CSV table of C-alpha atoms and ligand atoms in Angstrom, one decimal:
chain,number,residue,atom,x,y,z
G,205,MET,CA,-17.1,-24.8,10.5
G,206,ASN,CA,-15.4,-22.2,8.3
G,207,LEU,CA,-12.2,-20.7,9.7
G,208,SER,CA,-9.8,-18.2,8.2
G,209,VAL,CA,-6.3,-18.4,9.7
G,210,LEU,CA,-3.6,-15.8,9.3
G,211,TYR,CA,-0.3,-17.6,9.8
G,212,ARG,CA,2.9,-15.8,10.8
G,213,GLY,CA,5.8,-18.0,11.7
G,214,ALA,CA,9.3,-17.3,12.9
G,215,LEU,CA,10.5,-16.0,9.6
G,216,GLU,CA,12.1,-12.5,9.7
G,217,THR,CA,13.9,-12.2,6.5
G,218,CYS,CA,13.6,-10.5,3.1
G,219,ASN,CA,15.4,-10.3,-0.2
G,220,TYR,CA,14.5,-6.7,-0.7
G,221,ASP,CA,15.9,-3.6,0.9
G,222,CYS,CA,13.0,-1.1,1.5
G,223,SER,CA,14.3,1.8,3.5
G,224,TYR,CA,11.3,1.8,5.9
G,225,CYS,CA,11.4,-1.9,6.8
G,226,PRO,CA,13.1,-3.8,9.7
G,227,PHE,CA,13.4,-7.0,7.6
G,228,ALA,CA,15.2,-5.4,4.7
G,229,LYS,CA,18.0,-7.6,3.4
G,230,ARG,CA,18.0,-9.5,6.6
G,231,PRO,CA,19.4,-13.1,5.9
G,232,GLU,CA,17.9,-16.1,7.6
G,233,THR,CA,20.1,-17.4,10.4
G,234,PRO,CA,20.4,-21.3,10.7
G,235,GLU,CA,18.5,-21.1,14.1
G,236,LYS,CA,15.6,-19.1,12.7
G,237,ARG,CA,15.5,-21.4,9.6
G,238,GLN,CA,15.2,-24.5,11.9
G,239,GLN,CA,12.6,-22.8,14.2
G,240,ASP,CA,10.5,-21.6,11.2
G,241,THR,CA,10.7,-25.0,9.4
G,242,GLU,CA,9.6,-26.9,12.5
G,243,SER,CA,6.8,-24.4,13.3
G,244,LEU,CA,5.5,-24.5,9.7
G,245,GLU,CA,5.5,-28.3,9.7
G,246,LYS,CA,3.6,-28.4,13.0
G,247,PHE,CA,1.1,-25.9,11.6
G,248,LEU,CA,0.6,-28.0,8.4
G,249,GLY,CA,0.2,-31.1,10.6
G,250,TRP,CA,-2.6,-29.3,12.5
G,251,VAL,CA,-4.4,-28.3,9.2
G,252,ARG,CA,-3.9,-31.9,7.9
G,253,ARG,CA,-5.6,-33.3,11.0
G,254,GLU,CA,-8.6,-31.0,11.3
G,255,THR,CA,-10.5,-32.3,8.3
G,256,ASP,CA,-13.9,-31.1,9.6
G,257,VAL,CA,-12.9,-27.4,9.4
G,258,GLN,CA,-13.1,-25.6,6.1
G,259,PHE,CA,-9.9,-23.6,6.1
G,260,SER,CA,-8.8,-20.4,4.3
G,261,ILE,CA,-5.1,-20.0,5.1
G,262,PHE,CA,-3.4,-16.6,4.7
G,263,PHE,CA,0.4,-16.4,5.1
G,264,THR,CA,1.3,-12.9,6.4
G,265,PRO,CA,5.0,-13.3,7.1
G,266,TRP,CA,7.4,-10.8,8.7
G,267,GLY,CA,9.4,-10.4,5.5
G,268,GLU,CA,9.2,-12.4,2.2
G,269,ALA,CA,8.4,-16.1,2.2
G,270,LEU,CA,7.4,-16.9,-1.3
G,271,PRO,CA,11.0,-17.6,-2.7
G,272,ILE,CA,11.6,-20.0,0.2
G,273,GLN,CA,11.1,-23.7,-0.8
G,274,ARG,CA,9.4,-24.8,2.4
G,275,TYR,CA,6.7,-22.2,1.9
G,276,GLN,CA,6.2,-23.1,-1.8
G,277,LYS,CA,5.8,-26.7,-0.7
G,278,ALA,CA,3.4,-25.7,2.0
G,279,ILE,CA,1.3,-23.7,-0.4
G,280,ALA,CA,1.3,-26.6,-2.9
G,281,GLU,CA,0.3,-29.2,-0.2
G,282,LEU,CA,-2.4,-27.0,1.3
G,283,SER,CA,-3.9,-26.3,-2.1
G,284,HIS,CA,-4.6,-30.1,-2.6
G,285,PHE,CA,-6.4,-30.6,0.8
G,286,PRO,CA,-10.2,-31.0,0.1
G,287,HIS,CA,-10.9,-29.1,3.4
G,288,VAL,CA,-8.7,-26.1,2.4
G,289,GLU,CA,-10.8,-23.7,0.4
G,290,LYS,CA,-8.1,-21.1,-0.2
G,291,VAL,CA,-4.4,-20.4,0.2
G,292,VAL,CA,-3.3,-16.8,0.2
G,293,MET,CA,0.1,-15.2,0.7
G,294,GLN,CA,1.4,-11.6,1.0
G,295,THR,CA,4.4,-11.2,-1.2
G,296,ASN,CA,6.7,-8.8,-3.1
G,297,LEU,CA,6.3,-11.2,-6.1
G,298,SER,CA,10.0,-11.5,-6.7
G,299,ALA,CA,10.0,-15.4,-6.5
G,300,ARG,CA,10.3,-17.8,-9.4
G,301,LEU,CA,6.9,-19.1,-10.0
G,302,ASP,CA,7.6,-22.6,-11.4
G,303,PHE,CA,6.3,-24.2,-8.2
G,304,LEU,CA,2.8,-23.2,-9.2
G,305,GLN,CA,2.7,-26.2,-11.5
G,306,GLU,CA,2.5,-28.3,-8.3
G,307,CYS,CA,-0.5,-26.4,-7.0
G,308,GLN,CA,-4.2,-26.5,-7.4
G,309,LYS,CA,-4.2,-23.0,-8.9
G,310,GLY,CA,-7.9,-22.3,-8.5
G,311,LYS,CA,-7.4,-22.3,-4.7
G,312,LEU,CA,-4.5,-19.8,-4.7
G,313,ALA,CA,-4.5,-16.1,-4.4
G,314,PHE,CA,-1.7,-13.6,-3.8
G,315,TRP,CA,-1.6,-10.1,-2.2
G,316,CYS,CA,1.3,-8.6,-4.2
G,317,THR,CA,3.0,-5.4,-3.1
G,318,TYR,CA,4.9,-3.4,-5.6
G,319,HIS,CA,8.0,-1.6,-4.2
G,320,PRO,CA,9.2,0.9,-6.8
G,321,SER,CA,12.6,1.4,-5.2
G,322,GLN,CA,13.3,-2.4,-5.4
G,323,VAL,CA,12.2,-3.6,-8.7
G,324,LYS,CA,11.6,-2.2,-12.2
G,325,ARG,CA,7.9,-1.9,-13.1
G,326,GLU,CA,8.5,-4.0,-16.2
G,327,LYS,CA,9.8,-6.9,-14.2
G,328,PHE,CA,7.0,-6.7,-11.7
G,329,LEU,CA,4.5,-6.6,-14.5
G,330,GLN,CA,6.1,-9.7,-16.1
G,331,GLN,CA,5.4,-11.6,-12.8
G,332,CYS,CA,1.8,-10.3,-12.8
G,333,HIS,CA,1.3,-11.6,-16.3
G,334,ALA,CA,2.9,-14.9,-15.3
G,335,LEU,CA,0.3,-15.3,-12.4
G,336,LYS,CA,-2.4,-14.4,-14.8
G,337,SER,CA,-1.3,-17.0,-17.3
G,338,TRP,CA,-1.2,-19.6,-14.5
G,339,GLY,CA,-4.8,-18.7,-13.8
G,340,VAL,CA,-4.0,-17.5,-10.3
G,341,ARG,CA,-6.0,-14.6,-8.7
G,342,PHE,CA,-4.1,-11.7,-7.2
G,343,SER,CA,-4.4,-8.1,-6.1
G,344,VAL,CA,-1.6,-5.6,-6.5
G,345,GLY,CA,-0.8,-2.7,-4.1
G,346,VAL,CA,1.5,0.2,-3.6
G,347,VAL,CA,2.0,2.6,-0.7
G,348,GLY,CA,0.6,6.0,-1.7
G,349,LYS,CA,3.8,8.0,-1.0
G,350,PRO,CA,3.8,11.2,-3.1
G,351,SER,CA,7.1,10.1,-4.6
G,352,HIS,CA,5.3,7.0,-6.0
G,353,PHE,CA,2.4,8.9,-7.6
G,354,GLN,CA,3.8,8.7,-11.2
G,355,GLU,CA,4.7,5.0,-10.7
G,356,ILE,CA,1.2,4.3,-9.4
G,357,GLN,CA,-0.4,5.9,-12.5
G,358,ASP,CA,2.0,4.0,-14.8
G,359,LEU,CA,1.3,0.8,-13.1
G,360,ARG,CA,-2.4,1.2,-13.4
G,361,ARG,CA,-2.0,2.0,-17.1
G,362,ASP,CA,0.1,-1.2,-17.6
G,363,LEU,CA,-1.7,-3.7,-15.4
G,364,PRO,CA,-4.5,-5.8,-17.0
G,365,GLU,CA,-7.7,-3.9,-16.5
G,366,GLU,CA,-9.3,-6.6,-14.3
G,367,VAL,CA,-6.5,-6.6,-11.8
G,368,TYR,CA,-7.4,-4.6,-8.7
G,369,LEU,CA,-4.7,-2.0,-7.7
G,370,TRP,CA,-5.1,-0.9,-4.1
G,371,VAL,CA,-3.3,2.1,-2.7
G,372,ASN,CA,-2.4,2.1,1.0
G,373,ALA,CA,-2.5,5.5,2.6
G,374,TYR,CA,1.1,6.6,3.5
G,375,GLN,CA,1.8,7.0,7.2
G,376,LYS,CA,4.8,8.9,8.5
G,377,GLY,CA,5.4,7.3,11.9
G,378,SER,CA,2.0,7.0,13.5
G,379,GLN,CA,0.7,10.0,11.5
G,380,MET,CA,-1.4,9.7,8.4
G,381,TYR,CA,0.1,11.7,5.5
G,382,PRO,CA,-2.0,14.9,5.1
G,383,TYR,CA,-3.2,14.4,1.5
G,384,THR,CA,-4.6,17.4,-0.3
G,385,PRO,CA,-8.1,16.9,-1.8
G,386,GLU,CA,-6.5,16.8,-5.2
G,387,GLN,CA,-4.1,14.0,-4.1
G,388,THR,CA,-7.0,12.1,-2.5
G,389,GLN,CA,-8.9,12.4,-5.8
G,390,LEU,CA,-6.0,11.2,-7.8
G,391,LEU,CA,-5.4,8.1,-5.7
G,392,GLY,CA,-9.2,7.5,-5.5
G,393,SER,CA,-9.3,7.5,-9.3
G,394,ILE,CA,-6.9,4.7,-9.3
G,395,ASP,CA,-8.2,2.8,-6.3
G,396,PRO,CA,-12.0,3.4,-5.8
G,397,LEU,CA,-11.6,2.1,-2.2
G,398,PHE,CA,-8.6,4.3,-1.3
G,399,GLU,CA,-10.5,6.4,1.2
G,400,LEU,CA,-11.3,3.3,3.2
G,401,ASN,CA,-7.6,3.1,4.0
G,402,THR,CA,-7.2,6.7,5.0
G,403,ARG,CA,-9.1,6.3,8.2
G,404,LYS,CA,-8.4,5.0,11.7
G,405,TYR,CA,-11.5,3.2,12.8
G,406,ALA,CA,-12.5,3.6,16.4
G,407,SER,CA,-12.8,-0.1,17.3
G,408,ARG,CA,-12.7,-0.5,21.1
G,409,GLY,CA,-15.8,-2.3,22.3
G,410,LYS,CA,-16.9,-3.0,18.7
G,411,SER,CA,-17.8,-6.4,17.4
G,412,CYS,CA,-15.3,-8.0,15.0
G,413,PHE,CA,-15.1,-11.4,13.2
G,414,ALA,CA,-11.5,-11.6,14.4
G,415,GLY,CA,-11.3,-14.3,17.2
G,416,GLU,CA,-14.6,-15.8,16.0
G,417,THR,CA,-14.3,-16.9,12.4
G,418,VAL,CA,-10.8,-15.5,11.6
G,419,VAL,CA,-7.7,-15.9,13.8
G,420,THR,CA,-4.0,-15.5,13.7
G,421,VAL,CA,-1.6,-18.3,14.6
G,422,ASP,CA,2.1,-17.8,15.4
G,423,GLU,CA,5.1,-20.0,15.3
G,424,HIS,CA,4.2,-21.6,18.7
G,425,GLY,CA,0.7,-22.4,17.6
G,426,ASP,CA,-0.7,-19.6,19.8
G,427,ILE,CA,-4.1,-18.3,18.7
G,428,ARG,CA,-4.9,-14.6,18.8
G,429,ARG,CA,-7.8,-12.8,17.3
G,430,CYS,CA,-5.6,-10.7,15.0
G,431,HIS,CA,-2.1,-9.4,14.6
G,432,PHE,CA,-2.9,-6.3,16.6
G,433,VAL,CA,-4.3,-7.6,19.9
G,434,ASP,CA,-1.6,-9.5,21.8
G,435,GLN,CA,-3.9,-11.5,24.1
G,436,VAL,CA,-3.4,-15.3,23.5
G,437,LEU,CA,-6.8,-17.1,23.2
G,438,GLY,CA,-5.6,-20.6,23.0
G,439,ASN,CA,-3.2,-22.9,21.1
G,440,ILE,CA,-3.9,-25.0,18.0
G,441,HIS,CA,-2.1,-28.0,19.5
G,442,ALA,CA,-4.4,-28.1,22.5
G,443,PRO,CA,-7.3,-30.5,22.2
G,444,ASP,CA,-9.8,-27.8,23.2
G,445,TRP,CA,-8.5,-25.2,20.7
G,446,ARG,CA,-12.0,-24.6,19.3
G,447,ASN,CA,-13.1,-23.1,22.6
G,448,ALA,CA,-10.9,-20.1,21.7
G,449,LEU,CA,-13.3,-19.2,18.9
G,450,GLN,CA,-16.0,-16.9,20.2
G,451,SER,CA,-17.5,-13.4,19.6
G,452,ARG,CA,-15.6,-10.7,21.4
G,453,ALA,CA,-15.4,-6.9,21.4
G,454,CYS,CA,-12.2,-5.3,20.2
G,455,SER,CA,-9.9,-4.1,22.9
G,456,ARG,CA,-7.9,-1.6,20.8
G,457,ARG,CA,-8.6,2.1,20.4
G,458,PHE,CA,-8.2,2.0,16.6
G,459,CYS,CA,-8.0,-0.4,13.8
G,460,ASP,CA,-6.3,1.0,10.7
G,461,CYS,CA,-4.9,-1.9,8.6
G,462,HIS,CA,-6.9,-3.6,5.9
G,463,ILE,CA,-6.1,-7.1,7.3
G,464,GLY,CA,-7.8,-6.0,10.5
G,465,TYR,CA,-10.6,-3.6,9.8
G,466,VAL,CA,-12.0,-5.6,6.9
G,467,HIS,CA,-13.3,-7.9,9.7
G,468,LEU,CA,-14.9,-5.1,11.8
G,469,LYS,CA,-18.6,-6.0,11.7
G,470,GLU,CA,-20.0,-2.5,11.6
G,471,LEU,CA,-18.1,-1.6,8.5
G,472,GLU,CA,-19.9,-4.3,6.5
G,473,LEU,CA,-17.0,-4.9,4.2
G,474,TYR,CA,-17.5,-8.6,3.6
G,475,PRO,CA,-20.0,-7.9,0.7
G,476,VAL,CA,-17.6,-5.3,-0.8
G,477,PHE,CA,-14.7,-7.9,-0.9
G,478,GLU,CA,-16.9,-11.0,-1.3
G,479,GLY,CA,-14.8,-13.9,-2.5
G,480,GLY,CA,-11.6,-12.0,-1.9
G,481,ILE,CA,-11.6,-10.7,1.7
G,482,LEU,CA,-8.2,-12.1,2.6
G,483,GLU,CA,-6.4,-11.4,-0.7
G,484,ARG,CA,-8.1,-7.9,-0.9
G,485,ILE,CA,-9.9,-8.4,-4.2
G,486,PRO,CA,-13.2,-6.6,-4.3
G,487,ALA,CA,-16.3,-8.2,-5.6
G,488,GLU,CA,-16.9,-7.1,-9.2
G,489,LYS,CA,-19.1,-4.3,-8.1
G,490,GLY,CA,-17.4,-4.0,-4.7
G,491,SER,CA,-16.9,-0.2,-4.5
G,492,GLY,CA,-20.5,0.4,-5.4
G,493,LEU,CA,-21.6,-1.4,-2.2
G,494,LEU,CA,-19.8,1.0,0.1
G,495,ARG,CA,-22.0,2.9,2.5
G,496,SER,CA,-21.3,6.6,2.9
G,497,PRO,CA,-18.8,7.3,5.8
E,1918,LIG,S1,9.6,-6.2,0.4
E,1918,LIG,FE1,8.3,-6.0,2.3
E,1918,LIG,S2,9.3,-7.2,3.8
E,1918,LIG,FE2,10.8,-6.9,2.1
E,1918,LIG,S3,12.0,-5.1,2.8
E,1918,LIG,FE3,10.3,-4.4,1.5
E,1918,LIG,S4,8.6,-3.9,3.0
E,1918,LIG,FE4,10.2,-5.2,4.0
E,1919,LIG,S1,-11.1,-4.4,15.0
E,1919,LIG,FE1,-9.0,-4.7,14.3
E,1919,LIG,S2,-7.7,-4.6,16.1
E,1919,LIG,FE2,-9.8,-5.0,16.8
E,1919,LIG,S3,-10.1,-7.2,16.9
E,1919,LIG,FE3,-10.8,-6.6,14.9
E,1919,LIG,S4,-9.0,-6.8,13.6
E,1919,LIG,FE4,-8.2,-6.8,15.7
């Protein structure tokens, strides 16, 4: 059985200070640290035990986890399990990367977000080059705010050509920013899949791999189909946790985040991101596989 697991523990802290983020510069309290450490250890214990599952693990923390030693150790340990195919983390890429020497690098991938207000492009690029020299796969992304346009173009110019640069459509509150056709064209020339992210997909009643072959797990071990539907389907520490996995229709009106809609069956995005669905790395000819909207 293959299973992708998006793990989000009790962590709620970040070393950056993005103006739009609730975790900005929030330090970790001793209570949260203990809670998160225990939850992560229990999660690792579960993965350790379930050796007949082929896991792909994706850390999607509230905040930034990569600089934290317990997460570095978790990534390293998971990467050595024969039944773990892949370990992925969302990160701002500010962490020291020495810990990679403890990892089986071919199994790692990172979803790296560049925050132009928090780090100089040169420094971020140094980290990208470090990942590349370690032989670790990664995608890089930026929010497509109009004030970022120049940085986005400069980043594309300076990144190694083979690194995919995704651009997320900017949302003001719940509203999608009203890009002009010229702006859409500009961002599309940088990210050939940009338009995919400018839509809200009507998902209610639609079939989705979430809950069937991909699930989220929280700090209590509770299983949900995705980060956007709150219904708890089971718990990884219950003996019958596999019963939670079944095909279900989506209960939300819309799905508009890559980590969700990539699993919506009717969009047929698995061939587009084949080999890099979690870490958002398209197959070599991924954008050419897109159907017309
Ligand atoms: S890097 Fe990410 S988690 Fe940290 S403050 Fe910025 S948006 Fe929030
Ligand atoms: S379509 Fe989106 S919101 Fe609905 S179940 Fe799938 S991932 Fe979750």
